[in-house]
GROMACS .gro file of C-alpha atoms in nm:
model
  353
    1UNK     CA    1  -1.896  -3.640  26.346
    2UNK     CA    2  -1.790  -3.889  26.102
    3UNK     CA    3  -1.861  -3.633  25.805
    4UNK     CA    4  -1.637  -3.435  25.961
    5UNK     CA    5  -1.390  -3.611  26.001
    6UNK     CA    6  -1.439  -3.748  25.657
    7UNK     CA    7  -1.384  -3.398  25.549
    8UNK     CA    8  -1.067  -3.282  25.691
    9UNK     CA    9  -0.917  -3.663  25.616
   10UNK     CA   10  -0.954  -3.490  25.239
   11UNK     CA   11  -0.886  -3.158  25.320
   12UNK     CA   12  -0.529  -3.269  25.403
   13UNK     CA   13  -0.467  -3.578  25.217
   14UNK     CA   14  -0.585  -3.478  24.898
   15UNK     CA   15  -0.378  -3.153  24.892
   16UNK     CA   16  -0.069  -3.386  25.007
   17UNK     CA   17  -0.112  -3.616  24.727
   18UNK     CA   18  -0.142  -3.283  24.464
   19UNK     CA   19   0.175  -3.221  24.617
   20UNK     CA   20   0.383  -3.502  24.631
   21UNK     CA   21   0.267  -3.564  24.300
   22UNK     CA   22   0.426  -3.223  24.150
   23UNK     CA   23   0.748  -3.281  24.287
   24UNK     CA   24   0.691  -3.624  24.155
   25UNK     CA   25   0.624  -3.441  23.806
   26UNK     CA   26   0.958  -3.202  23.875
   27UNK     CA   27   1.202  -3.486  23.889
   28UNK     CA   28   1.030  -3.641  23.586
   29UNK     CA   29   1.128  -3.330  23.383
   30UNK     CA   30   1.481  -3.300  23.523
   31UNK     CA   31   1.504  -3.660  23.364
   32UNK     CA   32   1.348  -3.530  23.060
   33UNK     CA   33   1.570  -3.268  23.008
   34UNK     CA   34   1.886  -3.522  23.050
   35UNK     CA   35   1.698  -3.790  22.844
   36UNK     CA   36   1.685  -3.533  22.594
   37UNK     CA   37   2.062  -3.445  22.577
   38UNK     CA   38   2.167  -3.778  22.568
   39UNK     CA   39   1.885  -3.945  22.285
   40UNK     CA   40   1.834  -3.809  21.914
   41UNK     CA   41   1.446  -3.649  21.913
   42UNK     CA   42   1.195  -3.761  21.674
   43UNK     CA   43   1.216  -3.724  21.345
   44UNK     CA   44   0.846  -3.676  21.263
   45UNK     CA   45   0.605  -3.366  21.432
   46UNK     CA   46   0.296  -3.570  21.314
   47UNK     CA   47   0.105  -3.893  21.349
   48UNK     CA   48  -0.126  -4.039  21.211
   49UNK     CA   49  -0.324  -4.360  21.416
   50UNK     CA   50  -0.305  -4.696  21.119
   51UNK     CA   51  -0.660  -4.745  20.981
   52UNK     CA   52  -0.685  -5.097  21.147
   53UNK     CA   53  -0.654  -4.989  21.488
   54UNK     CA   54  -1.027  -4.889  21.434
   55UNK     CA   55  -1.191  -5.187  21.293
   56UNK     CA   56  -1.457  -5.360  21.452
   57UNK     CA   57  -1.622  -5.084  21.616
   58UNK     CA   58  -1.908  -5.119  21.329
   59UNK     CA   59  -2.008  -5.409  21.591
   60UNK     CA   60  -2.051  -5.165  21.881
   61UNK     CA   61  -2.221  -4.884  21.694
   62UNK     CA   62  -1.941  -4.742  21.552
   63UNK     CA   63  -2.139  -4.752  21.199
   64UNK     CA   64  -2.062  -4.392  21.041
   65UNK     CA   65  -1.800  -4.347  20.705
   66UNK     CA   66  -1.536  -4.151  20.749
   67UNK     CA   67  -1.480  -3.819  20.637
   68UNK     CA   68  -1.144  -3.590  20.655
   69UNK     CA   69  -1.024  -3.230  20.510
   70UNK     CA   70  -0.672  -3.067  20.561
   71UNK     CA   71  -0.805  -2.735  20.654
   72UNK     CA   72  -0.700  -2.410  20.522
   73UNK     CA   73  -0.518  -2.156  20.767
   74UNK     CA   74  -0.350  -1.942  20.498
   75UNK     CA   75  -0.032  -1.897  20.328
   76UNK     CA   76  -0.041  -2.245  20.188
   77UNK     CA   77  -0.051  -2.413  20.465
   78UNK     CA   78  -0.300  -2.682  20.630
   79UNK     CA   79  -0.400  -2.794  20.985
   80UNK     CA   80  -0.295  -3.160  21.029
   81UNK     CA   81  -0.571  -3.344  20.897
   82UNK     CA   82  -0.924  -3.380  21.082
   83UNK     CA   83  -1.175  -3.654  21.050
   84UNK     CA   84  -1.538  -3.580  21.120
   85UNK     CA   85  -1.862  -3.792  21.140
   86UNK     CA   86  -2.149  -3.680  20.930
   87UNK     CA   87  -2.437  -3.838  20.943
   88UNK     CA   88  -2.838  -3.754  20.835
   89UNK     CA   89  -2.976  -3.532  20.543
   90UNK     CA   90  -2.776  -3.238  20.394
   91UNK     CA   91  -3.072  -3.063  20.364
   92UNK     CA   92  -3.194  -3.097  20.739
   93UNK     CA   93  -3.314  -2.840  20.893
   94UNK     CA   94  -3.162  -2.903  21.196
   95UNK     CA   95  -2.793  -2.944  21.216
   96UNK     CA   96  -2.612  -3.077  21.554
   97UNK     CA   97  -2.245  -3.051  21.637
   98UNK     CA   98  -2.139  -3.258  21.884
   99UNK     CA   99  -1.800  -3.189  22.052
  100UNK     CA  100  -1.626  -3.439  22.235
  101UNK     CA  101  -1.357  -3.373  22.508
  102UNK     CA  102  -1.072  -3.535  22.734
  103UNK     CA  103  -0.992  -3.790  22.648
  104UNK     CA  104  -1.258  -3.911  22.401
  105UNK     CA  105  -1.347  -3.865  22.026
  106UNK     CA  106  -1.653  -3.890  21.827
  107UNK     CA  107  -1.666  -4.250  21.893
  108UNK     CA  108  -1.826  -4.120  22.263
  109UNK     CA  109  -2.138  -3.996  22.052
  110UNK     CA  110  -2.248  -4.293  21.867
  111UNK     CA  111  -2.565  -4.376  22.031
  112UNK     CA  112  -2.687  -4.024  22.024
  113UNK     CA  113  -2.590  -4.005  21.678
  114UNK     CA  114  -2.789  -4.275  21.586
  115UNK     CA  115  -3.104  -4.145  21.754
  116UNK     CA  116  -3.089  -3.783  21.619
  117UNK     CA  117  -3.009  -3.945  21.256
  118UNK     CA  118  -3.365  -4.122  21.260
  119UNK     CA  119  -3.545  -3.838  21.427
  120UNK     CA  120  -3.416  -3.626  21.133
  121UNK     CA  121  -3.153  -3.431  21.189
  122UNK     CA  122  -2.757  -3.371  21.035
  123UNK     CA  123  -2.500  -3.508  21.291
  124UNK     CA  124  -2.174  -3.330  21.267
  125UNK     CA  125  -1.925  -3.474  21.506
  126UNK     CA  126  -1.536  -3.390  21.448
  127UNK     CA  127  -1.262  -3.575  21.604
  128UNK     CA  128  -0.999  -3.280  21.754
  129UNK     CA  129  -0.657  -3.271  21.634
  130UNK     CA  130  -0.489  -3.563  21.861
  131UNK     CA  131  -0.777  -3.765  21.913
  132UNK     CA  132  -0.966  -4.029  21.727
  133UNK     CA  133  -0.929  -4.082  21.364
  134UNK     CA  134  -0.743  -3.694  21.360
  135UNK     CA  135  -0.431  -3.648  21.282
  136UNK     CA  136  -0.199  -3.615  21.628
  137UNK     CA  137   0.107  -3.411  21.695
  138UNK     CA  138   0.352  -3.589  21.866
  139UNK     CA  139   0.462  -3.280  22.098
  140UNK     CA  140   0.222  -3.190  22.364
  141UNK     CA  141   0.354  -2.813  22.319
  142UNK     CA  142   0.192  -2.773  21.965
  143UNK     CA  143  -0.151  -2.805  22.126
  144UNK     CA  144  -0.351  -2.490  22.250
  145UNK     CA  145  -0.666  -2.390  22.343
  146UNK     CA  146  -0.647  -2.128  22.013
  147UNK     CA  147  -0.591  -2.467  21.760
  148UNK     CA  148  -0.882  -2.627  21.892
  149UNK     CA  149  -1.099  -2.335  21.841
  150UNK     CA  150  -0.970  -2.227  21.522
  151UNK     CA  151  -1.052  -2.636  21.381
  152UNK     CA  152  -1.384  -2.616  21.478
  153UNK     CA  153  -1.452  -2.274  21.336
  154UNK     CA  154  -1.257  -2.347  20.991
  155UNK     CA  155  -1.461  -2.682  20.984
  156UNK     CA  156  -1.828  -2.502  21.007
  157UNK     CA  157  -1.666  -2.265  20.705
  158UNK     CA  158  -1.567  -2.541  20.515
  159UNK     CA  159  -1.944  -2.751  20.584
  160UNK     CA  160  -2.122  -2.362  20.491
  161UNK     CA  161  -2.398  -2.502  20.820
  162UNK     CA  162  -2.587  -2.266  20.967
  163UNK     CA  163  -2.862  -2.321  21.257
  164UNK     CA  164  -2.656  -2.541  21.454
  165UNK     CA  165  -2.768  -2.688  21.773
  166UNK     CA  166  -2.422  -2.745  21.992
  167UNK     CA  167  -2.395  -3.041  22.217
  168UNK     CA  168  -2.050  -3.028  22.430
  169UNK     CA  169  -1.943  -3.172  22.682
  170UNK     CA  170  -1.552  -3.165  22.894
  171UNK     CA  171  -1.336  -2.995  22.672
  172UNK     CA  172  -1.574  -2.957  22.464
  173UNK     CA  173  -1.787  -2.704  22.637
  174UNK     CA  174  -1.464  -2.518  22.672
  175UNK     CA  175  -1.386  -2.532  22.332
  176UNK     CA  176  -1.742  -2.501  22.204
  177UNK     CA  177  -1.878  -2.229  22.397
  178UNK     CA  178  -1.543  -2.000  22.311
  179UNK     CA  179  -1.684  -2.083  21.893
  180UNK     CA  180  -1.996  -1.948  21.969
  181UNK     CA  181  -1.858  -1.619  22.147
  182UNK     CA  182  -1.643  -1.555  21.887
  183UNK     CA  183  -1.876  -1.676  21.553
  184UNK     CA  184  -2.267  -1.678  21.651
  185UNK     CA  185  -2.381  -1.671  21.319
  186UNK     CA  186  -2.358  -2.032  21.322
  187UNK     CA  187  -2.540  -2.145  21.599
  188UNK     CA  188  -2.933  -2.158  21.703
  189UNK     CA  189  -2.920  -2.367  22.028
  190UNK     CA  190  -2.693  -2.479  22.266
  191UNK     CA  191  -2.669  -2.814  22.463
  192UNK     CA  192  -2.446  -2.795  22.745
  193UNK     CA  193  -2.322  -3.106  22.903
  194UNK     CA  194  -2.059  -3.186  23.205
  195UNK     CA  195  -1.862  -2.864  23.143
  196UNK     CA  196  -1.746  -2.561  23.323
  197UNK     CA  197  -1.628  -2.245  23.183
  198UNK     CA  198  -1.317  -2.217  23.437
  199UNK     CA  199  -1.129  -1.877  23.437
  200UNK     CA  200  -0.921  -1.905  23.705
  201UNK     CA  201  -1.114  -1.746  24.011
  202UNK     CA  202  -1.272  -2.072  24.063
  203UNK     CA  203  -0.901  -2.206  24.194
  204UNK     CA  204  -0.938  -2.041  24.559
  205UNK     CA  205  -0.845  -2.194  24.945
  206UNK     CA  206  -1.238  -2.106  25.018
  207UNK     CA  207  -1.319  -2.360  24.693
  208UNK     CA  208  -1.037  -2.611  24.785
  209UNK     CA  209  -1.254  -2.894  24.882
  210UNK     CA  210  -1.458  -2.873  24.547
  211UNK     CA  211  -1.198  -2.832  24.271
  212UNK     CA  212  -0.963  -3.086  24.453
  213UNK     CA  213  -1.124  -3.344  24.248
  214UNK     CA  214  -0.980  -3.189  23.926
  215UNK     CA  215  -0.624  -3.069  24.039
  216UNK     CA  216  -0.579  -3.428  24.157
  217UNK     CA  217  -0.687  -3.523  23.777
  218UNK     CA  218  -0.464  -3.252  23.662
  219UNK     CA  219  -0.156  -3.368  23.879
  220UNK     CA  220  -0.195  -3.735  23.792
  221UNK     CA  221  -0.243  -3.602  23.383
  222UNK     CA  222   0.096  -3.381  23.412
  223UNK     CA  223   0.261  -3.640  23.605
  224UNK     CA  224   0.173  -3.925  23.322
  225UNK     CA  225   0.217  -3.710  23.003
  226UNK     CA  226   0.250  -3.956  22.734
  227UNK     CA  227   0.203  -4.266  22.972
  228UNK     CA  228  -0.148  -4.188  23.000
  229UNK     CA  229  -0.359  -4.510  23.030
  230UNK     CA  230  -0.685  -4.439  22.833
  231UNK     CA  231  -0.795  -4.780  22.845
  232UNK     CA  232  -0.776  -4.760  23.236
  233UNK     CA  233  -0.903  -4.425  23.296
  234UNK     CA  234  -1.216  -4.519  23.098
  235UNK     CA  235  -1.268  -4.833  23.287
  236UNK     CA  236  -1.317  -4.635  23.615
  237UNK     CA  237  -1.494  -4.333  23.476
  238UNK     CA  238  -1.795  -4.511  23.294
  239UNK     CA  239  -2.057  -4.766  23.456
  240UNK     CA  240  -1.999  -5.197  23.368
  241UNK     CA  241  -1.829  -5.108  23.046
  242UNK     CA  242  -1.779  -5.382  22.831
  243UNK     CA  243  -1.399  -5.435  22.702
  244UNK     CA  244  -1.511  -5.376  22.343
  245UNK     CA  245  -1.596  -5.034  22.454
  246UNK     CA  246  -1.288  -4.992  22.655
  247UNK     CA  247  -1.111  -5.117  22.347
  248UNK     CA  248  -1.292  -4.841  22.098
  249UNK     CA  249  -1.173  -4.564  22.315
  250UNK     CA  250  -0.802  -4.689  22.354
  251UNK     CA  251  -0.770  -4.717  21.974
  252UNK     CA  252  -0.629  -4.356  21.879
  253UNK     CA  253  -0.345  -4.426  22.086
  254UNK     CA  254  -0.148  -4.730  21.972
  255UNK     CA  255   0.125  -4.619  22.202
  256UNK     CA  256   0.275  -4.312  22.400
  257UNK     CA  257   0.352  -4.124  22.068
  258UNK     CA  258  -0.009  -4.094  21.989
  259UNK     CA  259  -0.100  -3.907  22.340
  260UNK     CA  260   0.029  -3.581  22.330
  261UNK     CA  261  -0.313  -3.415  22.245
  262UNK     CA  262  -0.428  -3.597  22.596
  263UNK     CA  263  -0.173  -3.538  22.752
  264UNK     CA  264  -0.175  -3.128  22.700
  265UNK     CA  265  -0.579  -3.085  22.777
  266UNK     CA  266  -0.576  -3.102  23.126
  267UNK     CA  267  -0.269  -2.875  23.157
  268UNK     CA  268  -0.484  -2.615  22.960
  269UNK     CA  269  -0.768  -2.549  23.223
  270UNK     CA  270  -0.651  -2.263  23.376
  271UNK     CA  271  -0.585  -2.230  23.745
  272UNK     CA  272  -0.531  -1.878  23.744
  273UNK     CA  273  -0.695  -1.581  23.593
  274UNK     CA  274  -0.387  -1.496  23.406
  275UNK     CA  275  -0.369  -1.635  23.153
  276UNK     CA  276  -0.471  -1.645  22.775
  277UNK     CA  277  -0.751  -1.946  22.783
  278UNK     CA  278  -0.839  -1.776  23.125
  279UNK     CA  279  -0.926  -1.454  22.935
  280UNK     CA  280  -1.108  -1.619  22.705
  281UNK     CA  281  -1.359  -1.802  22.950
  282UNK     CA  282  -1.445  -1.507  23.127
  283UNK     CA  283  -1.541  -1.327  22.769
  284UNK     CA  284  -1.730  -1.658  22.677
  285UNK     CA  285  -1.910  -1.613  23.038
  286UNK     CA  286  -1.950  -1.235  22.979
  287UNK     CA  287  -2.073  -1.317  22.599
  288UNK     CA  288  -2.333  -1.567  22.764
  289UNK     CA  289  -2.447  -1.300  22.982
  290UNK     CA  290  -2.495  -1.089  22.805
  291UNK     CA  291  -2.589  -1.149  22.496
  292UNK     CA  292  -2.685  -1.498  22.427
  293UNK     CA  293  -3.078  -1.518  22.417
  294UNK     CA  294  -3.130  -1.812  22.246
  295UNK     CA  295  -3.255  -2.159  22.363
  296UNK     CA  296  -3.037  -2.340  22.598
  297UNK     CA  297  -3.041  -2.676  22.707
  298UNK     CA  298  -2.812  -2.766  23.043
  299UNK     CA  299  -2.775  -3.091  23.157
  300UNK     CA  300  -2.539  -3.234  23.433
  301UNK     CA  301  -2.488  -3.600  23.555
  302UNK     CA  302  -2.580  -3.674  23.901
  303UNK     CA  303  -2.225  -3.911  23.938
  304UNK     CA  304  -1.972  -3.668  23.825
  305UNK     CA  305  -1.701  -3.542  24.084
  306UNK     CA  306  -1.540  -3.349  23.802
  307UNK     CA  307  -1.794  -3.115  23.701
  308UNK     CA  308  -2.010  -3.126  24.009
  309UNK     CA  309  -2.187  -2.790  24.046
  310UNK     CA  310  -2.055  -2.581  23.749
  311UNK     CA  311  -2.460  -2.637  23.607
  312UNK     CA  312  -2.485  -2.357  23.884
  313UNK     CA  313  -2.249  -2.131  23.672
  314UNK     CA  314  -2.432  -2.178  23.370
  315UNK     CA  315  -2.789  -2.123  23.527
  316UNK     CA  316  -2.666  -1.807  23.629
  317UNK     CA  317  -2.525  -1.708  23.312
  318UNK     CA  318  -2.835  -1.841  23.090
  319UNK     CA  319  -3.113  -1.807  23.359
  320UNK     CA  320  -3.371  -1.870  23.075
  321UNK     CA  321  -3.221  -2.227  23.038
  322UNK     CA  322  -3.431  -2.535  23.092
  323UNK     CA  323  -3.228  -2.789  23.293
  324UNK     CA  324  -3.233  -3.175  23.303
  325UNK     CA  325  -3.073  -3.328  23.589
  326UNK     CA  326  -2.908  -3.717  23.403
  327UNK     CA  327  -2.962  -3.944  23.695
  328UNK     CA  328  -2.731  -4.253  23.707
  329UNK     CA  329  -2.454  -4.122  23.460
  330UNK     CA  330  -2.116  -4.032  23.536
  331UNK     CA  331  -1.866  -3.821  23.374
  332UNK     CA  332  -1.917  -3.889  23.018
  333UNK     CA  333  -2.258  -3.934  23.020
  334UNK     CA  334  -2.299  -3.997  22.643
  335UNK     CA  335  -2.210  -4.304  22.708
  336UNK     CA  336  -2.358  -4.382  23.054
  337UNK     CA  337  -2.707  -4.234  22.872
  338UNK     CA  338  -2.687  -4.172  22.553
  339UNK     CA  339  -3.060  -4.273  22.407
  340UNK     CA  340  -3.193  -4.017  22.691
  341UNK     CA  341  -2.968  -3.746  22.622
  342UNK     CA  342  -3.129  -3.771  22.221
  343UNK     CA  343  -3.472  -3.830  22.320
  344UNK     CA  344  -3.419  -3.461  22.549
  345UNK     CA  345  -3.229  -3.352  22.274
  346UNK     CA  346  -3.522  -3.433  21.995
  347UNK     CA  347  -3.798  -3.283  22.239
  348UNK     CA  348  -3.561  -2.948  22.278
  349UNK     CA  349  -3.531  -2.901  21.931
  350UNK     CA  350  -3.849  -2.962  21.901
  351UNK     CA  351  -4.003  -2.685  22.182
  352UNK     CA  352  -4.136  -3.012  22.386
  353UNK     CA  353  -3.927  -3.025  22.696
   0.00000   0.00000   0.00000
């Protein structure tokens, strides 16, 4: 009896809190749009986060040297510029790209990088335009699902890799998995982590109870914008983390200007199944399907209320995938367990799990 009653308390008040906080969000861009009329805009469309804000984090693992490119998109023009990690031999025979998501960068990889370095491997782990050490565009409108694709596919041009093993996770599966439907020549393997290929049906009054979890995310993210407080989100999401950490993940954002790239994600994941990135899932989900026969590697977190039970998507999709359930890790579990998600990683690769 107390379940149940447990249940409908969230059934309604969760639903009334979505609410309240969209009107909330409605007033906030009435304001906007007065703001707006009354103060002079910004004179700059791009950011870029001062060097110093990242010091320090050699001391927490943070150990890798930086590398950037403008990329290429035609015409004489250039994406803002991207920084990527890349770690381990050239001439590995393995190489991993590791995609981060909201609202992390490469610096959420760092242990795992470590341990697939010394087992052998090239580590490839970009930071997406408006995170990390990337360059950020100040409007939240100038990100899309389509620029975060097209980076990661210009950036596995401009490397010339081949036989990668992807590791995603969040946004990153999203982003990820859409690279692989569209360019599988580059990939061997896939790792998929905390991720959910949502396009749209999911978002049903029969589902409402699981994917309340999210739209309250999503409410509280489009409500926020710019205000977004990394440093606090990470404190709740990831297990005893010590302020250093907290620190390393807040340091892309020196202030509200820095966020619009966080602010947008959330705002992408579509609720309906019309729309562009919706179309796009459900082609990733039909590529899958369909015709993705290589190796695949799932593995969900035990402690995550955001992602809970989309591994049950992908097993149906990939049936042939071997799955690993992370026990004691929450949402971003490369941090929560990052040496086990290498060593399952290593004995993947390796035809050992």
């Amino acid at each position: 009896m107390r379940t149940i009653r447990r249940y409908f308390k969230r059934l309604i008040l969760f639903p009334f809190i979505i609410i309240l906080l969209q009107w909330l969000n409605l007033m906030k861009q009435v304001f906007r749009i007065i703001t707006s009329l009354i103060v002079k805009g910004k004179s700059c469309s791009v950011v870029r986060t001062p060097e110093e804000r990242f010091q320090g984090l050699d001391a927490i693992g943070y150990t890798f040297k930086p590398n950037y490119i403008e990329l290429p998109v035609g015409g004489g023009k250039t994406l803002p510029r991207v920084h990527y990690v890349d770690e381990g031999p050239r001439d590995a025979k393995e190489t991993i790209l590791c995609l981060h998501g909201e609202p992390s960068w490469s610096f959420l990889y760092r242990t795992m990088i470590h341990g697939l370095v010394k087992a052998g491997y090239r580590v490839i782990a970009p930071d997406f335009i408006g995170f990390g050490k990337s360059d950020k565009f100040i409007y939240p409108e100038s990100y899309s699902h389509d620029l975060h694709t097209q980076t990661i596919r210009l950036l596995l041009d401009h490397l010339g890799v081949s036989d990668v093993t992807l590791v995603c996770q969040d946004w990153g599966g999203l982003t990820g998995l859409s690279v692989v439907k569209d360019s599988p020549h580059f990939f061997s393997r896939l790792v998929i982590m905390n991720t959910g290929l949502p396009a749209g049906s999911e978002f049903s009054i029969s589902n409402i109870s699981r994917v309340t979890p999210f739209l309250l995310w999503r409410s509280f993210a489009e409500l926020l914008a710019t205000s977004l407080p990394i440093h606090y989100l990470f404190k709740i999401a990831l297990l005893n983390p010590h302020p250093s950490v907290l620190d390393g993940y807040s340091a892309p954002f020196p202030s509200s200007l820095y966020k619009a790239g966080a602010a947008r994600w959330p705002l992408l994941v579509p609720i309906t199944s019309h729309t562009p990135v919706a179309t796009d899932m459900q082609e990733t989900r039909n590529f899958l399907a369909k015709d993705w026969k290589n190796p695949v590697l799932i593995m969900f977190s035990d402690r995550d209320p955001i992602t809970k039970g989309q591994e049950k998507t992908f097993q149906r999709l990939l049936p042939h995938a071997i799955t690993k359930t992370v026990v004691g890790a929450g949402h971003f579990l490369q941090e929560d367990k990052g040496e086990e998600l290498s060593s399952h990683i290593i004995s993947f690769i390796s035809d050992k799990l």
